[in-house]
């Protein structure tokens, strides 16, 4: 594939959906490490992320880009680590408290010529396939998208649900009981049974 076509394909969602990222520096959301407790004034979120691809992801990382609405700060959260091929991935992160909006899903699809980079908008009313069609026609605007949001309380542990990104339509389900048993074995200083269920809505 000629380079110019590869670049067009790689950026197919980048231009129309990077509305918020313009002139904004992405801040990394740091994962909670073992034996770490809640940090004063912050929240801890945890859940399961189901990625679009399994072994065909090529070991490329995948990220969710979200906005802290009161401050306008843009964060990037690595929900699937580099060199991992598992379909389901546990996540646990520190975040400042406040209201958040989910913006984009950033992932790379392995190709024979390298990788196809996709930055797809996360919305309730438009799935990824529909977003691509609208983008191709130049009709994808921020006003069109109904975003998922959630609110984090300070000094609080929040269960965020299972994030289903394996299909074109995003969804979130509550599987707290099953996940809490696994999470408690990894993080001894966090009380998962007391966590507030906060699925993006």
Short mmCIF file of C-alpha atoms in Angstrom, two decimals:
data_model
loop_
_atom_site.label_atom_id
_atom_site.label_comp_id
_atom_site.label_asym_id
_atom_site.label_seq_id
_atom_site.Cartn_x
_atom_site.Cartn_y
_atom_site.Cartn_z
CA UNK A 1 0.00 0.00 0.00
CA UNK A 2 1.47 3.41 -0.95
CA UNK A 3 2.48 5.54 2.02
CA UNK A 4 0.01 8.32 1.22
CA UNK A 5 -2.90 5.86 1.38
CA UNK A 6 -1.59 4.36 4.62
CA UNK A 7 -1.46 7.82 6.19
CA UNK A 8 -5.02 8.58 5.09
CA UNK A 9 -6.24 5.29 6.53
CA UNK A 10 -4.33 5.81 9.76
CA UNK A 11 -5.82 9.25 10.29
CA UNK A 12 -9.37 8.46 9.19
CA UNK A 13 -10.78 9.35 12.62
CA UNK A 14 -7.92 11.46 13.90
CA UNK A 15 -8.83 14.74 12.23
CA UNK A 16 -12.61 14.91 12.86
CA UNK A 17 -12.55 13.43 16.36
CA UNK A 18 -9.54 15.16 17.89
CA UNK A 19 -11.73 18.19 18.64
CA UNK A 20 -10.94 18.26 22.34
CA UNK A 21 -7.30 17.32 22.02
CA UNK A 22 -6.44 20.39 19.98
CA UNK A 23 -4.14 22.65 21.98
CA UNK A 24 -4.53 20.27 24.93
CA UNK A 25 -1.76 18.19 26.42
CA UNK A 26 -2.78 14.63 27.22
CA UNK A 27 -2.09 13.70 30.83
CA UNK A 28 -1.38 10.09 31.73
CA UNK A 29 -3.66 8.38 34.25
CA UNK A 30 -1.43 6.32 36.53
CA UNK A 31 -2.47 2.83 37.57
CA UNK A 32 -2.76 1.86 41.22
CA UNK A 33 0.16 -0.30 42.33
CA UNK A 34 -0.04 -3.17 44.78
CA UNK A 35 -0.27 -2.22 48.47
CA UNK A 36 -1.30 1.32 47.52
CA UNK A 37 -4.28 2.93 49.23
CA UNK A 38 -6.60 5.74 48.21
CA UNK A 39 -4.76 9.04 47.78
CA UNK A 40 -6.18 12.05 49.67
CA UNK A 41 -8.70 13.97 47.57
CA UNK A 42 -8.55 11.48 44.70
CA UNK A 43 -10.70 8.59 43.53
CA UNK A 44 -9.77 5.09 42.43
CA UNK A 45 -11.63 3.50 39.55
CA UNK A 46 -11.52 -0.16 38.54
CA UNK A 47 -13.23 -2.49 36.11
CA UNK A 48 -12.73 -4.74 33.12
CA UNK A 49 -12.01 -3.58 29.58
CA UNK A 50 -12.87 -5.88 26.65
CA UNK A 51 -10.82 -4.84 23.66
CA UNK A 52 -11.77 -4.86 20.00
CA UNK A 53 -9.18 -7.45 19.08
CA UNK A 54 -7.59 -10.44 20.77
CA UNK A 55 -4.38 -12.02 19.50
CA UNK A 56 -4.67 -10.01 16.27
CA UNK A 57 -4.05 -6.80 18.25
CA UNK A 58 -0.35 -7.41 17.63
CA UNK A 59 0.59 -6.50 21.18
CA UNK A 60 -0.23 -2.84 20.59
CA UNK A 61 -1.55 -0.82 23.55
CA UNK A 62 -5.08 0.59 23.65
CA UNK A 63 -6.20 3.75 25.41
CA UNK A 64 -9.33 5.61 26.42
CA UNK A 65 -9.20 9.41 26.22
CA UNK A 66 -11.43 11.25 28.68
CA UNK A 67 -12.03 14.81 29.85
CA UNK A 68 -12.31 16.17 33.40
CA UNK A 69 -15.21 18.52 32.74
CA UNK A 70 -14.65 21.10 35.49
CA UNK A 71 -10.99 21.65 34.71
CA UNK A 72 -11.07 20.83 30.99
CA UNK A 73 -7.99 18.61 31.42
CA UNK A 74 -7.68 15.69 29.00
CA UNK A 75 -6.46 12.34 30.26
CA UNK A 76 -5.33 9.16 28.54
CA UNK A 77 -5.95 5.87 30.32
CA UNK A 78 -4.15 2.69 29.12
CA UNK A 79 -6.82 -0.02 29.32
CA UNK A 80 -4.82 -2.63 27.40
CA UNK A 81 -1.08 -2.82 27.94
CA UNK A 82 1.68 -3.24 25.37
CA UNK A 83 2.48 -6.84 24.39
CA UNK A 84 -0.73 -8.11 26.01
CA UNK A 85 -3.15 -10.07 23.85
CA UNK A 86 -5.84 -11.00 26.38
CA UNK A 87 -9.33 -10.09 25.25
CA UNK A 88 -10.33 -8.91 28.74
CA UNK A 89 -8.07 -6.62 30.77
CA UNK A 90 -8.45 -5.51 34.39
CA UNK A 91 -7.85 -1.81 35.06
CA UNK A 92 -7.38 0.17 38.28
CA UNK A 93 -6.42 3.87 38.20
CA UNK A 94 -6.12 7.01 40.31
CA UNK A 95 -8.16 9.99 39.07
CA UNK A 96 -9.03 13.41 40.51
CA UNK A 97 -12.64 13.56 41.69
CA UNK A 98 -15.27 15.29 39.56
CA UNK A 99 -17.34 14.77 36.43
CA UNK A 100 -15.82 13.05 33.38
CA UNK A 101 -16.76 12.61 29.74
CA UNK A 102 -15.51 9.69 27.64
CA UNK A 103 -14.14 11.05 24.37
CA UNK A 104 -12.21 8.58 22.24
CA UNK A 105 -10.96 5.02 21.90
CA UNK A 106 -7.38 4.86 20.61
CA UNK A 107 -6.14 1.55 19.24
CA UNK A 108 -4.00 0.01 16.52
CA UNK A 109 -5.06 -2.77 14.18
CA UNK A 110 -2.19 -4.94 12.94
CA UNK A 111 -1.72 -5.03 9.17
CA UNK A 112 0.83 -6.70 6.92
CA UNK A 113 2.35 -3.28 6.26
CA UNK A 114 2.48 -2.23 9.92
CA UNK A 115 -0.50 -0.93 11.83
CA UNK A 116 -3.74 0.95 11.23
CA UNK A 117 -4.13 3.59 13.93
CA UNK A 118 -7.72 4.41 14.87
CA UNK A 119 -9.02 7.16 17.14
CA UNK A 120 -12.75 6.56 17.39
CA UNK A 121 -15.36 8.73 19.12
CA UNK A 122 -17.21 7.14 22.06
CA UNK A 123 -20.91 7.97 21.94
CA UNK A 124 -24.30 6.58 22.99
CA UNK A 125 -26.12 7.31 19.77
CA UNK A 126 -23.45 6.64 17.14
CA UNK A 127 -21.44 3.42 16.98
CA UNK A 128 -17.94 3.17 15.52
CA UNK A 129 -19.10 2.00 12.09
CA UNK A 130 -21.64 4.83 11.83
CA UNK A 131 -19.00 7.32 12.95
CA UNK A 132 -16.71 6.20 10.13
CA UNK A 133 -19.50 6.67 7.57
CA UNK A 134 -20.29 10.14 8.91
CA UNK A 135 -16.60 11.01 8.94
CA UNK A 136 -16.18 9.91 5.33
CA UNK A 137 -19.04 12.26 4.36
CA UNK A 138 -17.67 15.11 6.47
CA UNK A 139 -20.76 15.06 8.71
CA UNK A 140 -19.21 13.98 12.01
CA UNK A 141 -19.51 16.88 14.46
CA UNK A 142 -19.23 17.09 18.23
CA UNK A 143 -22.79 18.41 18.46
CA UNK A 144 -24.04 15.17 16.91
CA UNK A 145 -22.49 12.92 19.55
CA UNK A 146 -24.20 12.09 22.85
CA UNK A 147 -21.34 11.33 25.22
CA UNK A 148 -21.04 8.94 28.18
CA UNK A 149 -20.29 10.63 31.50
CA UNK A 150 -19.66 9.65 35.12
CA UNK A 151 -18.98 11.38 38.44
CA UNK A 152 -16.22 10.44 40.89
CA UNK A 153 -16.36 11.34 44.58
CA UNK A 154 -13.19 12.26 46.50
CA UNK A 155 -11.56 9.59 48.67
CA UNK A 156 -13.84 6.97 47.13
CA UNK A 157 -13.39 3.66 45.32
CA UNK A 158 -15.60 3.38 42.22
CA UNK A 159 -16.47 0.20 40.33
CA UNK A 160 -16.82 1.24 36.68
CA UNK A 161 -18.23 -1.99 35.25
CA UNK A 162 -17.22 -4.14 32.30
CA UNK A 163 -16.47 -1.92 29.31
CA UNK A 164 -17.56 -3.65 26.11
CA UNK A 165 -15.49 -2.30 23.23
CA UNK A 166 -15.31 -5.60 21.36
CA UNK A 167 -18.05 -4.54 18.93
CA UNK A 168 -18.90 -1.35 17.06
CA UNK A 169 -21.48 -0.44 19.72
CA UNK A 170 -20.08 0.38 23.17
CA UNK A 171 -21.87 -0.84 26.29
CA UNK A 172 -21.22 -1.17 30.04
CA UNK A 173 -22.38 -4.01 32.30
CA UNK A 174 -22.29 -4.65 36.05
CA UNK A 175 -20.17 -7.68 36.98
CA UNK A 176 -18.94 -6.35 40.30
CA UNK A 177 -19.24 -9.45 42.46
CA UNK A 178 -17.15 -11.62 40.15
CA UNK A 179 -14.45 -8.96 39.72
CA UNK A 180 -14.19 -7.98 43.40
CA UNK A 181 -12.94 -11.43 44.38
CA UNK A 182 -10.08 -11.23 41.87
CA UNK A 183 -9.24 -7.60 42.62
CA UNK A 184 -9.01 -8.20 46.38
CA UNK A 185 -6.16 -10.66 45.79
CA UNK A 186 -4.12 -8.01 43.97
CA UNK A 187 -4.83 -4.93 46.08
CA UNK A 188 -4.83 -5.56 49.83
CA UNK A 189 -5.41 -1.96 50.93
CA UNK A 190 -8.55 -1.26 48.87
CA UNK A 191 -11.98 -2.34 50.10
CA UNK A 192 -13.64 -3.49 46.87
CA UNK A 193 -16.92 -4.68 48.49
CA UNK A 194 -17.46 -1.07 49.69
CA UNK A 195 -16.89 0.42 46.21
CA UNK A 196 -19.65 2.51 44.64
CA UNK A 197 -20.93 1.18 41.31
CA UNK A 198 -20.52 4.01 38.78
CA UNK A 199 -21.15 2.84 35.24
CA UNK A 200 -20.74 5.51 32.53
CA UNK A 201 -24.19 6.76 31.45
#
